Coordinates of N, CA and C and ligand atoms in Angstrom, one line a residue:
M1 N -10.0 5.6 -52.3 CA -9.8 5.0 -53.6 C -11.0 5.1 -54.5
Y2 N -12.2 5.1 -54.0 CA -13.4 5.1 -54.8 C -13.7 6.6 -55.1
P3 N -14.1 6.8 -56.4 CA -14.6 8.2 -56.7 C -15.9 8.5 -55.9
D4 N -16.2 9.7 -55.7 CA -17.3 10.1 -54.9 C -18.6 9.6 -55.5
D5 N -18.7 9.6 -56.8 CA -20.0 9.2 -57.4 C -20.3 7.7 -57.3
H6 N -19.4 6.9 -56.6 CA -19.7 5.5 -56.3 C -20.4 5.4 -54.9
T7 N -20.4 6.5 -54.2 CA -20.9 6.4 -52.8 C -22.4 6.4 -52.9
P8 N -23.1 5.8 -51.9 CA -24.6 5.8 -52.0 C -25.1 7.2 -52.0
D9 N -24.5 8.1 -51.3 CA -25.0 9.5 -51.3 C -25.0 10.1 -52.7
A10 N -23.8 9.8 -53.4 CA -23.7 10.4 -54.7 C -24.7 9.7 -55.7
A11 N -24.9 8.4 -55.5 CA -25.9 7.7 -56.4 C -27.3 8.3 -56.3
N12 N -27.7 8.6 -55.1 CA -29.0 9.2 -54.8 C -28.9 10.5 -54.1
P13 N -28.4 11.5 -54.8 CA -28.1 12.8 -54.1 C -29.4 13.4 -53.6
T14 N -29.3 13.9 -52.4 CA -30.4 14.7 -51.8 C -30.2 16.2 -52.2
P15 N -31.1 16.8 -52.9 CA -30.8 18.1 -53.5 C -30.3 19.1 -52.5
Q16 N -31.0 19.3 -51.4 CA -30.6 20.3 -50.4 C -29.6 19.8 -49.4
G17 N -29.5 18.5 -49.2 CA -28.6 18.0 -48.1 C -27.2 18.1 -48.4
P18 N -26.4 18.2 -47.4 CA -24.9 18.3 -47.5 C -24.4 17.1 -48.1
S19 N -23.4 17.2 -49.0 CA -22.7 16.0 -49.5 C -21.8 15.4 -48.4
R20 N -21.5 14.1 -48.7 CA -20.6 13.4 -47.7 C -19.3 14.2 -47.5
R21 N -18.8 14.7 -48.7 CA -17.5 15.4 -48.6 C -17.6 16.6 -47.8
S22 N -18.7 17.4 -48.0 CA -18.8 18.6 -47.2 C -19.0 18.4 -45.7
F23 N -19.8 17.3 -45.5 CA -20.0 16.9 -44.1 C -18.7 16.6 -43.4
L24 N -17.8 15.8 -44.1 CA -16.5 15.4 -43.5 C -15.7 16.7 -43.3
K25 N -15.8 17.6 -44.3 CA -15.0 18.8 -44.1 C -15.5 19.6 -42.9
Q26 N -16.8 19.7 -42.7 CA -17.3 20.4 -41.5 C -16.9 19.8 -40.2
T27 N -17.1 18.4 -40.1 CA -16.7 17.7 -38.9 C -15.2 17.8 -38.6
G28 N -14.5 17.7 -39.7 CA -13.0 17.8 -39.6 C -12.6 19.2 -39.0
G29 N -13.3 20.2 -39.5 CA -13.0 21.5 -39.0 C -13.4 21.6 -37.5
L30 N -14.5 21.1 -37.1 CA -14.9 21.1 -35.7 C -13.9 20.4 -34.8
L31 N -13.6 19.2 -35.3 CA -12.6 18.3 -34.6 C -11.3 19.1 -34.4
G32 N -10.9 19.7 -35.5 CA -9.7 20.4 -35.5 C -9.7 21.5 -34.4
V33 N -10.8 22.2 -34.3 CA -10.9 23.2 -33.2 C -10.8 22.5 -31.9
A34 N -11.5 21.4 -31.7 CA -11.6 20.8 -30.4 C -10.2 20.2 -30.0
L35 N -9.5 19.7 -31.0 CA -8.2 19.1 -30.6 C -7.0 20.0 -30.7
A36 N -7.2 21.3 -31.1 CA -6.1 22.2 -31.3 C -5.5 22.5 -29.9
P37 N -4.2 22.6 -29.8 CA -3.6 22.9 -28.5 C -4.0 24.3 -28.1
P38 N -4.1 24.5 -26.8 CA -4.5 25.9 -26.4 C -3.4 26.9 -26.8
I39 N -3.8 28.1 -27.0 CA -2.8 29.0 -27.4 C -1.9 29.3 -26.2
A40 N -0.8 29.9 -26.5 CA 0.2 30.0 -25.4 C -0.3 30.7 -24.1
S41 N -1.1 31.7 -24.2 CA -1.5 32.4 -23.0 C -2.4 31.5 -22.2
Q42 N -3.2 30.7 -22.9 CA -4.1 29.8 -22.2 C -3.3 28.7 -21.4
A43 N -2.3 28.2 -22.1 CA -1.4 27.2 -21.5 C -0.7 27.8 -20.3
E44 N -0.3 29.0 -20.4 CA 0.4 29.6 -19.2 C -0.6 29.7 -18.0
A45 N -1.8 30.2 -18.4 CA -2.8 30.4 -17.3 C -3.1 29.1 -16.6
L46 N -3.2 28.0 -17.4 CA -3.5 26.7 -16.9 C -2.3 26.2 -16.0
A47 N -1.1 26.4 -16.5 CA 0.1 26.0 -15.7 C 0.1 26.8 -14.3
D48 N -0.3 28.1 -14.4 CA -0.3 28.9 -13.1 C -1.3 28.3 -12.2
K49 N -2.5 27.9 -12.7 CA -3.5 27.4 -11.9 C -3.1 26.1 -11.2
L50 N -2.4 25.2 -12.0 CA -2.1 23.9 -11.5 C -0.9 23.9 -10.5
A51 N 0.0 24.8 -10.7 CA 1.3 24.8 -10.0 C 1.1 24.7 -8.5
P52 N 0.3 25.6 -7.8 CA 0.2 25.5 -6.4 C -0.4 24.2 -5.8
A53 N -1.2 23.5 -6.7 CA -1.8 22.3 -6.2 C -0.9 21.1 -6.2
S54 N 0.2 21.2 -7.0 CA 1.1 20.1 -7.1 C 2.6 20.5 -6.8
P55 N 2.9 20.9 -5.5 CA 4.2 21.3 -5.2 C 5.2 20.1 -5.3
V56 N 6.4 20.4 -5.7 CA 7.3 19.3 -5.8 C 8.1 19.2 -4.4
L57 N 7.9 18.1 -3.7 CA 8.7 17.9 -2.4 C 9.9 17.1 -2.8
S58 N 11.1 17.6 -2.4 CA 12.3 16.8 -2.6 C 13.3 17.2 -1.6
G59 N 14.3 16.3 -1.5 CA 15.3 16.6 -0.5 C 14.9 16.2 0.9
A60 N 15.9 16.1 1.8 CA 15.6 15.7 3.2 C 14.7 16.7 3.8
T61 N 13.6 16.2 4.5 CA 12.6 17.1 5.1 C 12.5 16.7 6.6
P62 N 12.4 17.7 7.5 CA 12.3 17.3 8.9 C 11.0 16.6 9.2
M63 N 11.0 15.6 10.0 CA 9.7 15.0 10.4 C 9.9 14.3 11.7
S64 N 8.8 14.0 12.4 CA 8.9 13.3 13.6 C 7.9 12.1 13.7
L65 N 8.4 11.0 14.2 CA 7.6 9.8 14.2 C 7.5 9.3 15.7
N66 N 6.3 8.9 16.1 CA 6.2 8.4 17.4 C 6.2 6.9 17.3
I67 N 7.4 6.3 17.8 CA 7.6 4.9 17.6 C 7.8 4.2 19.0
N68 N 6.9 3.3 19.2 CA 7.0 2.5 20.5 C 7.0 3.5 21.7
G69 N 6.2 4.5 21.6 CA 6.0 5.5 22.7 C 7.1 6.6 22.8
Q70 N 8.0 6.6 21.8 CA 9.0 7.6 21.8 C 9.0 8.4 20.6
V71 N 9.1 9.7 20.7 CA 9.1 10.6 19.5 C 10.5 10.7 19.0
K72 N 10.7 10.4 17.7 CA 12.0 10.4 17.1 C 11.9 11.5 16.0
S73 N 12.9 12.4 16.0 CA 13.0 13.4 15.0 C 14.1 13.0 14.0
L74 N 13.7 13.2 12.8 CA 14.7 12.8 11.8 C 14.5 13.6 10.5
R75 N 15.4 13.5 9.6 CA 15.3 14.2 8.3 C 15.3 13.1 7.2
L76 N 14.1 13.0 6.5 CA 14.0 12.0 5.5 C 13.5 12.6 4.2
E77 N 13.8 12.0 3.1 CA 13.2 12.4 1.9 C 11.7 11.9 1.9
P78 N 10.8 12.7 1.4 CA 9.4 12.4 1.4 C 9.0 11.1 0.8
R79 N 9.9 10.5 0.0 CA 9.6 9.2 -0.7 C 10.1 8.1 0.2
T80 N 10.7 8.3 1.4 CA 11.2 7.2 2.2 C 10.0 6.5 2.8
T81 N 10.1 5.1 2.7 CA 9.0 4.3 3.3 C 9.3 4.2 4.8
L82 N 8.2 3.9 5.5 CA 8.3 3.7 6.9 C 9.3 2.5 7.2
L83 N 9.2 1.5 6.4 CA 10.1 0.4 6.6 C 11.6 0.8 6.5
D84 N 11.9 1.6 5.5 CA 13.3 2.1 5.4 C 13.7 3.0 6.6
A85 N 12.7 3.9 7.0 CA 13.0 4.8 8.1 C 13.3 4.0 9.3
L86 N 12.5 2.9 9.6 CA 12.8 2.1 10.8 C 14.1 1.4 10.7
R87 N 14.4 0.7 9.6 CA 15.6 -0.1 9.5 C 16.9 0.7 9.2
E88 N 16.8 1.7 8.3 CA 18.0 2.3 7.9 C 18.3 3.6 8.7
Y89 N 17.3 4.2 9.2 CA 17.6 5.5 9.9 C 17.4 5.4 11.5
L90 N 16.7 4.4 11.9 CA 16.4 4.3 13.4 C 17.0 3.0 14.0
D91 N 17.6 2.2 13.1 CA 18.2 0.9 13.6 C 17.2 0.0 14.3
L92 N 16.0 0.1 13.9 CA 15.0 -0.9 14.4 C 14.8 -2.0 13.4
T93 N 15.7 -2.9 13.4 CA 15.8 -3.9 12.3 C 15.0 -5.2 12.6
G94 N 14.2 -5.1 13.7 CA 13.3 -6.3 14.0 C 12.3 -6.4 12.8
T95 N 11.8 -5.3 12.3 CA 10.9 -5.3 11.2 C 11.7 -5.7 9.9
K96 N 11.2 -6.7 9.2 CA 12.0 -7.3 8.1 C 11.5 -6.8 6.8
K97 N 12.5 -6.8 5.8 CA 12.1 -6.5 4.4 C 12.2 -7.8 3.7
G98 N 11.0 -8.2 3.2 CA 11.0 -9.4 2.4 C 10.9 -9.1 0.9
C99 N 9.6 -8.8 0.5 CA 9.4 -8.5 -0.9 C 9.6 -7.0 -1.2
D100 N 9.3 -6.1 -0.3 CA 9.3 -4.7 -0.5 C 8.2 -4.3 -1.4
H101 N 7.2 -5.1 -1.6 CA 6.1 -4.8 -2.6 C 4.7 -5.2 -2.0
G102 N 4.6 -5.3 -0.7 CA 3.3 -5.5 -0.1 C 2.8 -6.9 -0.2
Q103 N 3.7 -7.9 -0.5 CA 3.1 -9.2 -0.8 C 3.5 -10.3 0.2
C104 N 4.4 -10.0 1.2 CA 4.8 -11.1 2.1 C 4.4 -10.8 3.6
G105 N 4.2 -9.6 3.9 CA 3.9 -9.3 5.3 C 5.0 -9.3 6.3
A106 N 6.3 -9.5 5.8 CA 7.4 -9.5 6.8 C 7.6 -8.1 7.4
C107 N 7.1 -7.1 6.8 CA 7.3 -5.7 7.3 C 6.1 -5.2 8.1
T108 N 5.3 -6.1 8.6 CA 4.0 -5.6 9.3 C 4.3 -4.9 10.6
V109 N 3.8 -3.7 10.7 CA 3.8 -3.0 12.0 C 2.4 -2.5 12.3
H110 N 2.2 -1.9 13.5 CA 0.9 -1.3 13.8 C 1.0 0.2 13.7
I111 N 0.0 0.7 13.1 CA -0.2 2.2 13.1 C -1.5 2.5 13.7
D112 N -1.5 3.2 14.9 CA -2.7 3.4 15.7 C -3.5 2.1 15.9
G113 N -2.7 1.0 16.2 CA -3.3 -0.3 16.5 C -3.7 -1.1 15.3
R114 N -3.6 -0.6 14.1 CA -4.0 -1.4 12.9 C -2.7 -1.9 12.2
R115 N -2.8 -3.1 11.7 CA -1.6 -3.6 11.0 C -1.5 -3.0 9.6
V116 N -0.3 -2.7 9.3 CA 0.0 -2.1 7.9 C 1.3 -2.7 7.4
N117 N 1.4 -2.8 6.1 CA 2.7 -3.1 5.5 C 3.6 -1.9 5.5
S118 N 4.6 -1.9 6.3 CA 5.4 -0.6 6.3 C 6.2 -0.4 5.0
C119 N 6.3 -1.4 4.2 CA 7.0 -1.1 2.9 C 6.1 -0.3 1.9
L120 N 4.8 -0.3 2.2 CA 3.9 0.4 1.3 C 3.4 1.7 2.0
T121 N 4.0 2.1 3.1 CA 3.6 3.3 3.8 C 4.7 4.3 3.8
L122 N 4.5 5.5 3.4 CA 5.5 6.5 3.5 C 5.6 7.0 4.9
A123 N 6.9 7.2 5.3 CA 7.1 7.7 6.7 C 6.4 9.0 7.0
V124 N 6.4 9.8 6.0 CA 5.8 11.2 6.2 C 4.3 11.0 6.5
M125 N 3.7 10.0 6.0 CA 2.2 9.8 6.2 C 2.0 9.2 7.6
A126 N 3.0 8.7 8.3 CA 2.8 8.1 9.6 C 3.0 9.1 10.7
Q127 N 3.3 10.4 10.4 CA 3.5 11.4 11.4 C 2.2 11.6 12.2
G128 N 2.4 11.9 13.5 CA 1.2 12.1 14.3 C 0.5 10.9 14.7
K129 N 1.0 9.7 14.3 CA 0.3 8.5 14.7 C 1.2 7.6 15.6
Q130 N 0.6 6.7 16.2 CA 1.3 5.8 17.1 C 1.8 4.6 16.3
I131 N 3.1 4.5 16.2 CA 3.6 3.3 15.5 C 4.2 2.3 16.5
T132 N 3.8 1.1 16.3 CA 4.4 0.0 17.2 C 5.1 -1.0 16.3
T133 N 6.3 -1.3 16.7 CA 7.1 -2.3 16.0 C 7.3 -3.5 16.9
I134 N 7.9 -4.6 16.4 CA 8.1 -5.8 17.2 C 8.9 -5.4 18.4
E135 N 9.8 -4.4 18.3 CA 10.6 -4.0 19.5 C 9.8 -3.4 20.6
G136 N 8.6 -2.9 20.3 CA 7.7 -2.3 21.3 C 6.7 -3.1 21.9
L137 N 6.7 -4.4 21.5 CA 5.6 -5.3 22.0 C 5.8 -5.8 23.4
A138 N 7.0 -6.2 23.7 CA 7.3 -6.7 25.1 C 7.3 -5.5 26.1
K139 N 6.9 -5.8 27.3 CA 7.0 -4.8 28.4 C 8.2 -5.1 29.2
G140 N 9.3 -4.4 28.9 CA 10.6 -4.7 29.6 C 11.0 -6.1 29.3
E141 N 11.1 -6.9 30.4 CA 11.5 -8.3 30.3 C 10.3 -9.2 30.0
E142 N 9.2 -8.7 30.1 CA 7.9 -9.5 30.0 C 7.5 -9.5 28.5
L143 N 7.5 -10.7 28.0 CA 7.2 -10.9 26.6 C 5.7 -10.7 26.4
H144 N 5.3 -10.3 25.2 CA 3.8 -10.2 24.9 C 3.3 -11.6 24.8
P145 N 2.0 -11.9 25.1 CA 1.5 -13.3 25.1 C 1.7 -13.9 23.7
M146 N 1.7 -13.1 22.6 CA 1.9 -13.7 21.3 C 3.3 -14.2 21.1
Q147 N 4.2 -13.4 21.7 CA 5.6 -13.9 21.6 C 5.8 -15.1 22.4
E148 N 5.2 -15.2 23.6 CA 5.3 -16.4 24.4 C 4.7 -17.6 23.6
A149 N 3.6 -17.3 23.0 CA 2.9 -18.4 22.3 C 3.7 -18.9 21.1
F150 N 4.4 -18.0 20.4 CA 5.3 -18.5 19.3 C 6.4 -19.4 19.8
L151 N 6.9 -19.0 21.0 CA 8.0 -19.9 21.6 C 7.4 -21.2 22.0
K152 N 6.2 -21.2 22.7 CA 5.6 -22.4 23.2 C 5.2 -23.3 22.0
H153 N 4.7 -22.8 20.9 CA 4.3 -23.7 19.8 C 5.3 -23.8 18.7
D154 N 6.5 -23.3 19.0 CA 7.6 -23.5 18.0 C 7.2 -22.9 16.6
G155 N 6.7 -21.6 16.7 CA 6.1 -21.0 15.5 C 7.1 -20.4 14.5
F156 N 8.3 -20.8 14.6 CA 9.3 -20.2 13.7 C 10.4 -21.2 13.4
Q157 N 11.0 -21.1 12.2 CA 12.2 -21.9 11.9 C 13.4 -20.9 11.7
C158 N 13.4 -20.3 10.5 CA 14.5 -19.4 10.3 C 14.2 -18.0 11.0
G159 N 13.0 -17.8 11.3 CA 12.6 -16.6 12.0 C 12.5 -15.3 11.2
Y160 N 12.7 -15.4 9.9 CA 12.6 -14.2 9.1 C 11.2 -13.5 9.1
C161 N 10.2 -14.4 8.9 CA 8.9 -13.9 8.8 C 8.3 -13.6 10.2
T162 N 9.0 -14.1 11.3 CA 8.3 -14.1 12.6 C 7.9 -12.7 13.1
P163 N 8.7 -11.7 13.1 CA 8.2 -10.4 13.6 C 6.9 -10.0 12.9
G164 N 6.8 -10.1 11.6 CA 5.6 -9.8 10.9 C 4.5 -10.6 11.3
Q165 N 4.7 -12.0 11.4 CA 3.7 -12.9 11.8 C 3.1 -12.5 13.2
I166 N 4.0 -12.2 14.1 CA 3.6 -11.9 15.5 C 2.8 -10.6 15.5
M167 N 3.3 -9.5 14.8 CA 2.5 -8.3 14.7 C 1.1 -8.5 14.1
S168 N 1.1 -9.3 13.1 CA -0.2 -9.6 12.4 C -1.1 -10.4 13.3
G169 N -0.5 -11.4 14.0 CA -1.2 -12.2 14.9 C -1.9 -11.4 16.0
V170 N -1.1 -10.5 16.6 CA -1.7 -9.6 17.7 C -2.9 -8.9 17.2
A171 N -2.7 -8.3 16.0 CA -3.9 -7.5 15.4 C -5.0 -8.4 15.1
C172 N -4.7 -9.6 14.5 CA -5.7 -10.5 14.1 C -6.6 -10.9 15.3
V173 N -6.0 -11.2 16.4 CA -6.8 -11.6 17.6 C -7.6 -10.4 18.1
K174 N -7.0 -9.2 18.1 CA -7.7 -8.0 18.6 C -8.9 -7.7 17.7
E175 N -8.7 -7.9 16.4 CA -9.8 -7.7 15.4 C -11.0 -8.7 15.6
G176 N -10.7 -9.8 16.4 CA -11.7 -10.8 16.5 C -11.8 -11.7 15.3
H177 N -10.6 -11.8 14.6 CA -10.5 -12.6 13.4 C -9.8 -13.9 13.5
A178 N -9.8 -14.4 14.8 CA -9.0 -15.7 15.0 C -9.9 -16.6 15.9
T179 N -11.2 -16.6 15.6 CA -12.1 -17.4 16.4 C -12.2 -18.8 16.0
T180 N -11.8 -19.1 14.7 CA -11.8 -20.5 14.3 C -10.5 -20.6 13.5
D181 N -10.0 -21.9 13.3 CA -8.8 -22.1 12.5 C -8.9 -21.5 11.1
D182 N -10.0 -21.8 10.5 CA -10.2 -21.3 9.1 C -10.1 -19.8 9.0
Q183 N -10.8 -19.1 10.0 CA -10.8 -17.7 10.0 C -9.4 -17.1 10.2
A184 N -8.7 -17.7 11.2 CA -7.4 -17.2 11.5 C -6.5 -17.4 10.3
R185 N -6.6 -18.6 9.6 CA -5.8 -18.8 8.4 C -6.0 -17.8 7.4
E186 N -7.3 -17.5 7.2 CA -7.7 -16.5 6.2 C -7.2 -15.1 6.5
W187 N -7.3 -14.7 7.7 CA -6.9 -13.3 8.1 C -5.4 -13.2 8.4
M188 N -4.7 -14.3 8.4 CA -3.2 -14.3 8.5 C -2.6 -14.6 7.1
S189 N -3.4 -14.7 6.1 CA -2.9 -15.1 4.8 C -2.0 -14.1 4.1
G190 N -2.0 -12.9 4.6 CA -1.1 -11.9 4.0 C 0.3 -12.1 4.5
N191 N 0.5 -13.0 5.5 CA 1.9 -13.2 6.0 C 2.4 -14.5 5.5
I192 N 3.4 -14.4 4.7 CA 4.0 -15.6 4.1 C 5.2 -16.1 4.9
C193 N 5.3 -17.4 5.0 CA 6.4 -18.1 5.7 C 7.1 -19.0 4.7
R194 N 8.3 -18.7 4.3 CA 9.0 -19.5 3.3 C 9.4 -20.9 3.9
C195 N 9.5 -20.9 5.3 CA 9.8 -22.2 5.9 C 8.6 -23.1 6.1
G196 N 7.4 -22.6 5.9 CA 6.2 -23.4 6.0 C 5.8 -23.7 7.5
A197 N 6.1 -22.8 8.4 CA 5.8 -23.0 9.8 C 4.3 -22.8 10.1
Y198 N 3.5 -22.8 9.1 CA 2.1 -22.4 9.3 C 1.3 -23.1 10.4
P199 N 1.4 -24.4 10.5 CA 0.6 -25.1 11.6 C 1.0 -24.6 13.0
N200 N 2.2 -24.3 13.2 CA 2.7 -23.8 14.5 C 2.3 -22.4 14.7
I201 N 2.4 -21.6 13.6 CA 2.0 -20.2 13.7 C 0.5 -20.1 14.1
L202 N -0.3 -21.0 13.4 CA -1.7 -21.0 13.6 C -2.0 -21.4 15.0
A203 N -1.3 -22.4 15.5 CA -1.5 -22.9 16.9 C -1.3 -21.7 17.9
A204 N -0.2 -20.9 17.6 CA 0.1 -19.8 18.5 C -1.0 -18.8 18.5
V205 N -1.4 -18.4 17.3 CA -2.5 -17.4 17.2 C -3.8 -17.8 17.8
R206 N -4.1 -19.1 17.6 CA -5.4 -19.6 18.2 C -5.3 -19.7 19.7
D207 N -4.1 -20.0 20.2 CA -3.9 -20.1 21.6 C -4.1 -18.7 22.3
V208 N -3.6 -17.7 21.7 CA -3.8 -16.3 22.2 C -5.2 -15.9 22.1
A209 N -5.8 -16.3 21.0 CA -7.2 -15.9 20.8 C -8.1 -16.6 21.9
G210 N -7.7 -17.9 22.2 CA -8.4 -18.6 23.3 C -8.3 -17.9 24.6
Q211 N -7.0 -17.5 24.9 CA -6.7 -16.8 26.2 C -7.6 -15.5 26.3
S212 N -7.6 -14.8 25.1 CA -8.4 -13.5 25.1 C -9.9 -13.8 25.3
A213 N -10.4 -14.8 24.7 CA -11.8 -15.2 24.9 C -12.1 -15.4 26.3
K214 N -11.2 -16.1 27.0 CA -11.4 -16.4 28.4 C -11.3 -15.1 29.3
G215 N -10.7 -14.1 28.7 CA -10.5 -12.8 29.4 C -9.3 -12.9 30.3
Ligands
LIG301 S1 8.3 -6.4 2.7 FE1 6.4 -5.4 3.0 S2 5.0 -6.9 2.4 FE2 6.9 -7.8 1.9
LIG302 S1 10.1 -19.1 9.8 FE1 11.4 -18.9 8.1 S2 10.2 -17.7 6.8 FE2 8.8 -18.1 8.4

């Protein structure tokens, strides 16, 4: 809106220096070059370079999963979560779907002995690893000590969170994260119980931790 002769540069022109207008023209030109889209051949070359690094996987793909000591072959879309593979394709419905967003712990399973939320794990990523679900915890008729402890301490009401709580509890003890009540509460905090059975769950986990400490 203001004429150029109102600018400080125009009021005190520097004889050999570039005017504000010519400076803007120059920088505008440089910016124009910098922001210009690559010409077609450059764009094609770039696309050719990127294409092999980002293949599109789609459709059912053969994969095999080692679950509870048994290798299962199945065809799944690469986007299938481990949770859906277990429940929908392998009929292992002991692992529960609560939030499906990694926030409740109902879907906890072990992969190579470490607890994971199976709703946040792609089945394809679990290939070649040992997956243990709640169905694989007991040895035949003999319950796992954590399952026994949940029965003994009445650690469940509706039972929906229980498989996840038990899987998490087993790992928590193994990690050495259940040596005090506070520590066990903290390290089990990713497992939500809508019934509020927490005192009994804690008692069960601490009981097993005590048994482990005694050897
Ligand atoms: S269902 Fe996986 S964390 Fe809730
Ligand atoms: S026992 Fe019902 S949600 Fe935990």
